[in-house]
mmCIF file of C-alpha atoms in Angstrom:
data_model
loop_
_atom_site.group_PDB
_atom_site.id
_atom_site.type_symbol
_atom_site.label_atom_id
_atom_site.label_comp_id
_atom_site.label_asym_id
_atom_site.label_seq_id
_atom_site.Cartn_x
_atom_site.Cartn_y
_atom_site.Cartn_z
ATOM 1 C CA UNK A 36 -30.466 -44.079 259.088
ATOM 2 C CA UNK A 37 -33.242 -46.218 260.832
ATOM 3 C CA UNK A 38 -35.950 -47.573 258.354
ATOM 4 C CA UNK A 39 -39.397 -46.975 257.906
ATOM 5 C CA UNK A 40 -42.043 -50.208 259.017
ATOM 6 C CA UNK A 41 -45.160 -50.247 257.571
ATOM 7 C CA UNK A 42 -47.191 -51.658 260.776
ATOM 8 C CA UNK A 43 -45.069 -52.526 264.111
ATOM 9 C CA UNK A 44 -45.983 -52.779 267.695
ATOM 10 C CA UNK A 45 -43.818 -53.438 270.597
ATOM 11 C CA UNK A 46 -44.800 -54.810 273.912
ATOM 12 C CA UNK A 47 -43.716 -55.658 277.514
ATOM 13 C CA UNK A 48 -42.952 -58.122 279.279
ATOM 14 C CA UNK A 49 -46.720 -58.457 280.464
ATOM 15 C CA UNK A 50 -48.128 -58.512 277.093
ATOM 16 C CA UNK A 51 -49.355 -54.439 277.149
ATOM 17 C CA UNK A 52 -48.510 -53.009 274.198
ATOM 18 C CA UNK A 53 -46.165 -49.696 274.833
ATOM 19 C CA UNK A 54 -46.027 -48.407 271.035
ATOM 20 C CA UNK A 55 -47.526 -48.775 267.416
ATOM 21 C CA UNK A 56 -46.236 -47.573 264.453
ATOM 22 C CA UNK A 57 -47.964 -47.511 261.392
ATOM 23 C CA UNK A 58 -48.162 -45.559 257.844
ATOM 24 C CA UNK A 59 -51.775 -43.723 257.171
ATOM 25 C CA UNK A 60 -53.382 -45.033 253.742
ATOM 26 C CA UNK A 61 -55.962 -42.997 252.661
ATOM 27 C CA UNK A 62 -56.769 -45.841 250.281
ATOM 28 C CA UNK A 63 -59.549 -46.742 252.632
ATOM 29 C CA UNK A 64 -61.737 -43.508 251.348
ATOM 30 C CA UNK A 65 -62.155 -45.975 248.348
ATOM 31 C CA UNK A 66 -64.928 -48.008 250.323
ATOM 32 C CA UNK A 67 -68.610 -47.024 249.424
ATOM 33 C CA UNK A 68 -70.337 -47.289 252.389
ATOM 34 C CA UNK A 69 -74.285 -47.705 251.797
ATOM 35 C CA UNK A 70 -76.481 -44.985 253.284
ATOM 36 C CA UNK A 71 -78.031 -45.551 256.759
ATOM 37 C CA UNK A 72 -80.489 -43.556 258.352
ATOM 38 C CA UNK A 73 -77.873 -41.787 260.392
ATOM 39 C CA UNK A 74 -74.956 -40.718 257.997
ATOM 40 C CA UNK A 75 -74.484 -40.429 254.130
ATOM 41 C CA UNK A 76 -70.898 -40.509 252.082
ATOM 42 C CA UNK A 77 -68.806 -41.170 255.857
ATOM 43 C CA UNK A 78 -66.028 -43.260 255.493
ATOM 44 C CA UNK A 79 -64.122 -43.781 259.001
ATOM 45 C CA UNK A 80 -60.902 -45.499 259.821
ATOM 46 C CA UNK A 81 -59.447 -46.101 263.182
ATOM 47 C CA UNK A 82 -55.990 -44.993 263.552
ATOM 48 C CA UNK A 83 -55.290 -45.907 267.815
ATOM 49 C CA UNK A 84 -57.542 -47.760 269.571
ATOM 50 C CA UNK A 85 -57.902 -50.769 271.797
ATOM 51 C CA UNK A 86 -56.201 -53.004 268.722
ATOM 52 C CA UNK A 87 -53.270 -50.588 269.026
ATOM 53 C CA UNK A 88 -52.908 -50.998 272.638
ATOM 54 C CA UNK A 89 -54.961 -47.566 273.404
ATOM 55 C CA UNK A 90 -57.172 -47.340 276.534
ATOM 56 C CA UNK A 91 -58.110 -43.795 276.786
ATOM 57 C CA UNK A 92 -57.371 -42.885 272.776
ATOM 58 C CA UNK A 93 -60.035 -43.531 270.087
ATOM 59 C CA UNK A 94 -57.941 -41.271 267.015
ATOM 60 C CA UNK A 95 -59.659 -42.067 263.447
ATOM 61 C CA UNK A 96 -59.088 -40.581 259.873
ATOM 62 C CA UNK A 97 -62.441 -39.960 258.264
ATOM 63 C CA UNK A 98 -63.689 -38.790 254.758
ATOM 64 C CA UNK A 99 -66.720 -37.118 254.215
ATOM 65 C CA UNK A 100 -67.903 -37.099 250.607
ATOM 66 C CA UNK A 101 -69.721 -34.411 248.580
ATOM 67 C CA UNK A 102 -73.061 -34.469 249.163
ATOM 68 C CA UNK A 103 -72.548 -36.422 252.642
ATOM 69 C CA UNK A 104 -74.137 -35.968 255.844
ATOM 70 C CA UNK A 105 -74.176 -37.418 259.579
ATOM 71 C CA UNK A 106 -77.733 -36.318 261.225
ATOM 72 C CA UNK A 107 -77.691 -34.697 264.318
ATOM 73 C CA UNK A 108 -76.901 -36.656 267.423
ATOM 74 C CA UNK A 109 -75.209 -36.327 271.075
ATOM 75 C CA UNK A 110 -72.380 -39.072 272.162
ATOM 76 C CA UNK A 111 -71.430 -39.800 275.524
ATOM 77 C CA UNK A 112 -67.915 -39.081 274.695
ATOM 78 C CA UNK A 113 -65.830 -35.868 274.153
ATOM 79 C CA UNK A 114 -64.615 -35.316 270.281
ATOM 80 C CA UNK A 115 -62.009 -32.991 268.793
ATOM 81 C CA UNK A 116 -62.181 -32.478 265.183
ATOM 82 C CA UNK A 117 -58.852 -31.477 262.930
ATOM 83 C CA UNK A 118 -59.840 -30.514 259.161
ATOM 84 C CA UNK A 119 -57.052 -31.418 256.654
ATOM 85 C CA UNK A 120 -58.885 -30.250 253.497
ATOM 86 C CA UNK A 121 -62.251 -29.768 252.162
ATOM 87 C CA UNK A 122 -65.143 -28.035 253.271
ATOM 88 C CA UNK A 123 -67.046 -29.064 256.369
ATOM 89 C CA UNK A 124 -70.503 -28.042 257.785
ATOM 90 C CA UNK A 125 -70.337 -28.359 261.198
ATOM 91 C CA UNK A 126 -73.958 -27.489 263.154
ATOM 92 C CA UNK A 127 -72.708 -27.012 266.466
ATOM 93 C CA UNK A 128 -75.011 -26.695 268.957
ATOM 94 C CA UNK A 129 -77.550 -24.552 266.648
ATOM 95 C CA UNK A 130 -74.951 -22.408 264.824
ATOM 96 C CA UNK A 131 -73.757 -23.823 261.284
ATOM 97 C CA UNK A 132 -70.003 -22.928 260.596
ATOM 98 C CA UNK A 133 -68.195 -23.857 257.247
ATOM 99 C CA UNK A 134 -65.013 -25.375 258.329
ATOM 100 C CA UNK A 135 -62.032 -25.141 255.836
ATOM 101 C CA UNK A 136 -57.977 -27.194 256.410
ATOM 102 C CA UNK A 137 -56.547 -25.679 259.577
ATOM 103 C CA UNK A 138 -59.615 -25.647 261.407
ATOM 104 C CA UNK A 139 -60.494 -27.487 264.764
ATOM 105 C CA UNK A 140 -63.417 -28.041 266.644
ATOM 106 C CA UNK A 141 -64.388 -29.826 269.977
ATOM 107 C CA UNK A 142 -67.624 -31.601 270.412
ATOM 108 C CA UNK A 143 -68.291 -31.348 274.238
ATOM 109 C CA UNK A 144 -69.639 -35.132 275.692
ATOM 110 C CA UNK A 145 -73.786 -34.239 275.117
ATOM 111 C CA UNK A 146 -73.491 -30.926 272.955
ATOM 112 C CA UNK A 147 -76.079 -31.980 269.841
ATOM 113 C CA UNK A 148 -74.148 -31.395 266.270
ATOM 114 C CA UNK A 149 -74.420 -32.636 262.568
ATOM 115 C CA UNK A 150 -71.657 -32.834 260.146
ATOM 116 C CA UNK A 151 -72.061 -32.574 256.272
ATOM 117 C CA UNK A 152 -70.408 -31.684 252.404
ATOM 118 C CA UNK A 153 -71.759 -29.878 250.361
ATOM 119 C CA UNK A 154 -68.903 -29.233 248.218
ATOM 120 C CA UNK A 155 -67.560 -30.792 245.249
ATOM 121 C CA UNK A 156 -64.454 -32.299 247.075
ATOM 122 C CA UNK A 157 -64.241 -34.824 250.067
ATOM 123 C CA UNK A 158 -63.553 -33.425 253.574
ATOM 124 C CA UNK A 159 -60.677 -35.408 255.290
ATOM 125 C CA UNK A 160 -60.255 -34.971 258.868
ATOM 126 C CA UNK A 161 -59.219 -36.437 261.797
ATOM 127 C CA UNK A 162 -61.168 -37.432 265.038
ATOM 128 C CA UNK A 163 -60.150 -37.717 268.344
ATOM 129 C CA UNK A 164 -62.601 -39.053 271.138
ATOM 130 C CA UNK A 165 -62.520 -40.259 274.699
ATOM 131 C CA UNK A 166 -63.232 -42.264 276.467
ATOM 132 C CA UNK A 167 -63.103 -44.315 273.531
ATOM 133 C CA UNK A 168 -66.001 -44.895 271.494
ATOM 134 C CA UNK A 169 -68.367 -48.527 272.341
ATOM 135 C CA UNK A 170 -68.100 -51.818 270.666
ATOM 136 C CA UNK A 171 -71.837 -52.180 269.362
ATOM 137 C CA UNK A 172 -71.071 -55.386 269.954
ATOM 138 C CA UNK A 173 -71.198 -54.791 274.032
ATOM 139 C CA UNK A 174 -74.855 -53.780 274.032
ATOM 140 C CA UNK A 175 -74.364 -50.085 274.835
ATOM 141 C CA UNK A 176 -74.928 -47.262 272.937
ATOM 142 C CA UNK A 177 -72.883 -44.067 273.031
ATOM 143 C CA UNK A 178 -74.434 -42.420 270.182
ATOM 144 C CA UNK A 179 -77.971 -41.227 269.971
ATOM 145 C CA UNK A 180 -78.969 -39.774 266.426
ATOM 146 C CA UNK A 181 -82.256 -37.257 265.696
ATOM 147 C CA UNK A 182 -83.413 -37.107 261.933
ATOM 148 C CA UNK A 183 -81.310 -35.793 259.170
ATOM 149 C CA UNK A 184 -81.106 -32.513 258.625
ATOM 150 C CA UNK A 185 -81.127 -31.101 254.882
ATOM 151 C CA UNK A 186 -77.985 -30.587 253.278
ATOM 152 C CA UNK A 187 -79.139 -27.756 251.182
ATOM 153 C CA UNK A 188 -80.638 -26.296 254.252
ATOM 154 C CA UNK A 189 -77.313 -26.801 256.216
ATOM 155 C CA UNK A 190 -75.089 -25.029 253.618
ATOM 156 C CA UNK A 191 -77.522 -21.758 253.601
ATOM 157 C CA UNK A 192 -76.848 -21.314 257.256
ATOM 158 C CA UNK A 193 -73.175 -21.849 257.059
ATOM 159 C CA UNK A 194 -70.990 -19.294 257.926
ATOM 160 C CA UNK A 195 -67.423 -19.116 258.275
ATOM 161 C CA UNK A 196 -66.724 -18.475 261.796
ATOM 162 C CA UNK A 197 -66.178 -15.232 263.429
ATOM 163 C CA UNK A 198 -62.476 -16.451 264.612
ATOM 164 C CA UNK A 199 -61.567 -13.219 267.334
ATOM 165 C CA UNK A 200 -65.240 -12.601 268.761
ATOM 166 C CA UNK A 201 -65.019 -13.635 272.021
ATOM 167 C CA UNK A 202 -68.317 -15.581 272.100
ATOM 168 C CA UNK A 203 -67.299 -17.627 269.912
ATOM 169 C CA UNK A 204 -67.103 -21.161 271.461
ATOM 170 C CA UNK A 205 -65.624 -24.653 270.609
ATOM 171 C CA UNK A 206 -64.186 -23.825 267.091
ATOM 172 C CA UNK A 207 -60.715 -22.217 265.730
ATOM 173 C CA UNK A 208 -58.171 -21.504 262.984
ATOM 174 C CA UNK A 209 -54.336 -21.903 263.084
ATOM 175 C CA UNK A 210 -52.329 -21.245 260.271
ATOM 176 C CA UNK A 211 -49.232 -23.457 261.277
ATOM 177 C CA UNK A 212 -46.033 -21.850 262.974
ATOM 178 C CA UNK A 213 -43.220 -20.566 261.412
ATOM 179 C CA UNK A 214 -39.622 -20.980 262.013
ATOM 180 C CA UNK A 215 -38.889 -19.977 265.785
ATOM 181 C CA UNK A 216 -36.583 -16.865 264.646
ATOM 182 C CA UNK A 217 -39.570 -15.265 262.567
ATOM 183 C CA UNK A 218 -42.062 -16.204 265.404
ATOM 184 C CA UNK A 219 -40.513 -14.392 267.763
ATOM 185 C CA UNK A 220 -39.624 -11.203 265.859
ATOM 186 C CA UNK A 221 -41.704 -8.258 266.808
ATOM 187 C CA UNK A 222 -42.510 -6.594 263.525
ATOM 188 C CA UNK A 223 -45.600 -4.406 264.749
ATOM 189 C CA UNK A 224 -45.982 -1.593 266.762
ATOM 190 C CA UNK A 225 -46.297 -2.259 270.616
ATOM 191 C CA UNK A 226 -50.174 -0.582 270.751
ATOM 192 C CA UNK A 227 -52.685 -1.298 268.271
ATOM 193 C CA UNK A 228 -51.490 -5.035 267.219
ATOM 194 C CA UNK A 229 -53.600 -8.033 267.396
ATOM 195 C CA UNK A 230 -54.576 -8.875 270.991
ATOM 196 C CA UNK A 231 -52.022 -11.942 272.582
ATOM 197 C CA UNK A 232 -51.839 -13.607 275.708
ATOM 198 C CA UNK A 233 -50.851 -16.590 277.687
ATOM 199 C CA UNK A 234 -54.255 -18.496 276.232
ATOM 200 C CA UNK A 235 -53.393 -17.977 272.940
ATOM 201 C CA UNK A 236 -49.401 -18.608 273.113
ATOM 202 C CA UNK A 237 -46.839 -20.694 271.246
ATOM 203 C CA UNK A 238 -44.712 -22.624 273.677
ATOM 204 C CA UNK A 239 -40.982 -22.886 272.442
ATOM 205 C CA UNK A 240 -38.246 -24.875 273.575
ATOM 206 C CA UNK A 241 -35.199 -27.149 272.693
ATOM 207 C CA UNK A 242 -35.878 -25.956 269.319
ATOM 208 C CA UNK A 243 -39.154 -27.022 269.293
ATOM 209 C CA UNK A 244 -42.375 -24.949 268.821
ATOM 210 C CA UNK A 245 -45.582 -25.972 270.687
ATOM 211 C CA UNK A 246 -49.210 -24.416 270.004
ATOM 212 C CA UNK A 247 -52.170 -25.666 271.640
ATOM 213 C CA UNK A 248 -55.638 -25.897 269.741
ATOM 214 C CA UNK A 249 -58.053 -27.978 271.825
ATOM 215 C CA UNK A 250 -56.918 -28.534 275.752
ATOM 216 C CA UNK A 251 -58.570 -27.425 279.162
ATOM 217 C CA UNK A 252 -58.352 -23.884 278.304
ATOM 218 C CA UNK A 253 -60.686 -24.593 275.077
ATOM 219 C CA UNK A 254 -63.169 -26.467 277.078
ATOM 220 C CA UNK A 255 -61.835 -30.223 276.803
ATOM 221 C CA UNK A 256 -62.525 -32.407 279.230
ATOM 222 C CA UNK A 257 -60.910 -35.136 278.248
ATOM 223 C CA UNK A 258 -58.346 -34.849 274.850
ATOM 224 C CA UNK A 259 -55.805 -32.226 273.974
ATOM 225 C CA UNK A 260 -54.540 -31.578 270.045
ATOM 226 C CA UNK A 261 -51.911 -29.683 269.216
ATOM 227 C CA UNK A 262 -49.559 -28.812 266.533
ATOM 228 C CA UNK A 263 -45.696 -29.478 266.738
ATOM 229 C CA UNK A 264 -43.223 -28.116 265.054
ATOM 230 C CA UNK A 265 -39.310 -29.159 265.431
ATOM 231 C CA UNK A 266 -36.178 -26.678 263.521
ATOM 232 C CA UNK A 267 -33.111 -28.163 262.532
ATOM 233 C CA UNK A 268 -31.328 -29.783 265.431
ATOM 234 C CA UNK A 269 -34.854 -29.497 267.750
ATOM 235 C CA UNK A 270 -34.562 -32.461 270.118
ATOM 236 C CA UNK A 271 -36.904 -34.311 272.697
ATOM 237 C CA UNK A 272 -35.036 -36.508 274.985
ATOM 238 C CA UNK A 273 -35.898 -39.575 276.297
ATOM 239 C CA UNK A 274 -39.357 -39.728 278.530
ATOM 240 C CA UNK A 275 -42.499 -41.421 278.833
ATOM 241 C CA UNK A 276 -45.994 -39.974 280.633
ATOM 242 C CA UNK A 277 -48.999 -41.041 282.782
ATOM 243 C CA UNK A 278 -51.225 -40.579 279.984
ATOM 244 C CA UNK A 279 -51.541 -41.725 275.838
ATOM 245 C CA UNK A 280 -49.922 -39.925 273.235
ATOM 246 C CA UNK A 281 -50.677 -40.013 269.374
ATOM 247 C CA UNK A 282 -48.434 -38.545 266.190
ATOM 248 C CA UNK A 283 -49.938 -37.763 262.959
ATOM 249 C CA UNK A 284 -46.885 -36.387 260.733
ATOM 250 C CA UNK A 285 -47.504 -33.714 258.208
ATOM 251 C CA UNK A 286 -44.188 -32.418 257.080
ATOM 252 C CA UNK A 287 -40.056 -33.085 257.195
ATOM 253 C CA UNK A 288 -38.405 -36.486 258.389
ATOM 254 C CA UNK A 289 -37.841 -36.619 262.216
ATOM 255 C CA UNK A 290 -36.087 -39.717 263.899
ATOM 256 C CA UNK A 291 -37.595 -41.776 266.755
ATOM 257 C CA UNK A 292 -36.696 -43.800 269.531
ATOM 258 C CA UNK A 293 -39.753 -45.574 271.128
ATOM 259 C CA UNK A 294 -38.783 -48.485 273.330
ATOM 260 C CA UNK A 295 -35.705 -48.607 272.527
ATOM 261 C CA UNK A 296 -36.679 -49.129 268.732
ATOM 262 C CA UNK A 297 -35.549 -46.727 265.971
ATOM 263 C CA UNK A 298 -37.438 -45.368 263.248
ATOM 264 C CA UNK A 299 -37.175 -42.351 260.715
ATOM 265 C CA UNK A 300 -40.907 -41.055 260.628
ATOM 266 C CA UNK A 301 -42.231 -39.333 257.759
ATOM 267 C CA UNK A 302 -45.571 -37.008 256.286
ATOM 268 C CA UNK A 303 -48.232 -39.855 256.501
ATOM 269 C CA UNK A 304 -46.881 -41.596 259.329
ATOM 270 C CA UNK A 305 -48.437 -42.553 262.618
ATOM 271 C CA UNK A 306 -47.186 -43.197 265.789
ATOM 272 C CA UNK A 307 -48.830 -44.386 269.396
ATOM 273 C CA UNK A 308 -46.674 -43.532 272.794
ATOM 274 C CA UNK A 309 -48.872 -45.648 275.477
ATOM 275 C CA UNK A 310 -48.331 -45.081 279.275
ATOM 276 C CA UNK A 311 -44.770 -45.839 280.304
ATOM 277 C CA UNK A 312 -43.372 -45.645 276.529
ATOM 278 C CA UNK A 313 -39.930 -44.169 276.832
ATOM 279 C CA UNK A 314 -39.868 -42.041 273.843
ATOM 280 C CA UNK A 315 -37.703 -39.481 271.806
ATOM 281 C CA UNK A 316 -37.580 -37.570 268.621
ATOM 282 C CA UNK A 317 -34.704 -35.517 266.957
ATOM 283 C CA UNK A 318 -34.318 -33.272 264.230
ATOM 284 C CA UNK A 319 -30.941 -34.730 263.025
ATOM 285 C CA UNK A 320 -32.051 -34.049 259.282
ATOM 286 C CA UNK A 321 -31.924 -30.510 256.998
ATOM 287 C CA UNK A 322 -35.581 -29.607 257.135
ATOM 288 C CA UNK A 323 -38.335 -28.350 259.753
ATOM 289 C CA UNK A 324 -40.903 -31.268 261.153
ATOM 290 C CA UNK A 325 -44.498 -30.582 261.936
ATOM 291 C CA UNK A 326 -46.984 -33.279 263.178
ATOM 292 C CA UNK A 327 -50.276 -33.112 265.090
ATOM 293 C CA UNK A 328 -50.334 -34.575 268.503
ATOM 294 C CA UNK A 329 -53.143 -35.831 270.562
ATOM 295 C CA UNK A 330 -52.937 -36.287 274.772
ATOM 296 C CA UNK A 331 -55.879 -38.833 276.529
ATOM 297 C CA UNK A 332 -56.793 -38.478 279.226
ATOM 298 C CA UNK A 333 -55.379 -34.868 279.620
ATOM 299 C CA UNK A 334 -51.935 -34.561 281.149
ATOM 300 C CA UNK A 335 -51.936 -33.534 285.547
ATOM 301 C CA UNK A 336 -50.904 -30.362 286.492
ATOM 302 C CA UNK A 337 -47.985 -31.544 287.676
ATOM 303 C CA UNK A 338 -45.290 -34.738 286.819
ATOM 304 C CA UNK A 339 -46.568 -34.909 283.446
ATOM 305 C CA UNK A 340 -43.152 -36.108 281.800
ATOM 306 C CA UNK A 341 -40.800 -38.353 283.362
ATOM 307 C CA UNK A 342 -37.157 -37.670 281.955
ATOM 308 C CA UNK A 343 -35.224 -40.910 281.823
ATOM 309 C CA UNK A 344 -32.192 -39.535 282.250
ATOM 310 C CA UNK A 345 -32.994 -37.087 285.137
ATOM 311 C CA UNK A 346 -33.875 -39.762 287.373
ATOM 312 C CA UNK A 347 -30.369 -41.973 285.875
ATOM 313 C CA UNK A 348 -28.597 -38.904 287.501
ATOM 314 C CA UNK A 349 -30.173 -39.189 290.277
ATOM 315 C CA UNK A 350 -29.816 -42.856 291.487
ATOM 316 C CA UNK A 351 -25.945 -42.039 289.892
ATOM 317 C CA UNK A 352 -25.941 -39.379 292.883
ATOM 318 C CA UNK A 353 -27.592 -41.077 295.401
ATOM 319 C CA UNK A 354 -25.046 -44.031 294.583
ATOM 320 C CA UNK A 355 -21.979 -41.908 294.809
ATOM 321 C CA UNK A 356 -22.906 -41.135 298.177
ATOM 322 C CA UNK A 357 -23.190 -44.283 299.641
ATOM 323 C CA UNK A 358 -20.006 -45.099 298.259
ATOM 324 C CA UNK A 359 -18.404 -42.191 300.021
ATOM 325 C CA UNK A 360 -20.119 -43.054 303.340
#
């Protein structure tokens, strides 16, 4: 069985990193970050980013501590937010919603929001923006803050959101998917069940079960974030992309190939695909897998995996027929 690394990176011959793989400490919510006029309690740490290779991905684990606060502001990037526990206030756009583990939410590029805790627990979440957030250190700014907002104010208005009513806008709720065999078993009656439809659908194949949270269809721009889950014997062969990819696992032991390099990836992991990083996972082990997965910039319409092997049988093919000329 491959072996975990802690921290490992593997590049071409050029120097461009292809692939990171690294283990998530949450150690780093230990750091007490003084106040600033523009966030209270926020403690932020940068999973993939331009140290990891990343062009287009910016993916961070934060923690938001009780009684913490960011003020509202507008960035000049596009932001997907994944709660993992806690209790978030999120004012989006003028309408406070009380955001719980499970929940998502996109932050269009210019749409003003606030974040904040006003529960007895931190908040940890992850954050996915692009195009990747500015070093201050370049002279621009991609953040522009108003005053803070009060907290006590904030968690009045909060509401949990109205997940169903179709005017609701930028924010949702997935419980996680269940084995494939129960997923697909029709146990209601045909009228009368909860509405479903190609917008809200769970992708299956090779054992593997796709659902899409945050992507074109939710109003991204730029990202996707999705959940991926992989039953016994589920298998993704060898590929690589014209975009970034990013792994956070949650749950079961999955084994990797990226690069050519082998590794047995675990809950807490983290794993970077950049573009042109042949990569592979399978479910050789006796439990299901489940990771979330972030795409930047957003895969084309078209051609958006390239299956090493398909194209292997081709140029066998194409060689075989020379031959026989």
């Amino acid at each position: 069985m491959p072996g975990r690394v802690a921290s490992t990176e593997n590049s071409n011959k050029a120097g461009y990193t292809m692939h990171h793989v690294q283990q998530l400490d949450w150690s780093f919510a230990e750091r007490s970050d003084p106040p600033t006029a523009t966030s209270s309690g926020l403690v932020r740490h940068r999973l993939v980013g331009p140290e990891q290779g990343a062009v287009h991905t910016d993916l961070a684990a934060g923690v938001l501590k009780p009684g913490g606060w960011i003020a509202p502001h507008v960035h000049s990037f596009e932001e997907a937010l994944y709660i993992l526990d806690g209790e978030l206030l999120l004012d989006l756009g003028g309408r406070t919603h009380r955001l719980v583990g499970g929940d998502f939410a996109l932050t269009p590029t210019g749409l003003r929001h606030s974040l904040g805790n006003s529960g007895p627990t931190d908040v940890r979440f992850l954050s996915l923006a692009s195009p990747q957030r500015l070093d201050p250190a370049s002279g621009r700014r991609d953040t522009f803050y108003e005053p803070a907002q009060d907290l006590a104010a904030m968690d009045l208005a909060a509401e949990r959101p109205p997940f169903g009513d179709p005017t609701l806008r930028f924010v949702g709720h997935y419980e996680g998917t269940p084995p494939q065999l129960e997923t697909l078993r029709i146990g209601d009656a045909a009228r009368g069940r909860a509405p479903a439809g190609m917008d809200t659908a769970l992708l299956a194949y090779s054992g593997i079960s796709v659902k899409m949270l945050i992507d074109r269809n939710f109003g991204a721009d730029h990202v996707t974030l999705f959940t991926v889950d992989y039953e016994v014997g589920g298998a993704a062969q060898a590929h690589d992309h014209p975009f970034e990819e990013a792994y956070v696992f949650l749950a079961g032991e999955i084994e990797a190939e990226l690069d050519g390099q082998h590794y047995t990836l675990r809950p807490g992991d983290v794993a970077f695909a950049g573009v042109g990083s042949v990569h592979g996972f399978y479910n050789t082990g006796s439990e299901r897998v489940r990771w979330i997965e972030t795409q930047a910039p957003q895969p084309p319409a078209r051609h958006a995996y390239r299956w090493v092997r398909s194209w292997e049988k081709y140029d066998e093919m194409r060689q075989a027929r020379e031959e026989n000329r």
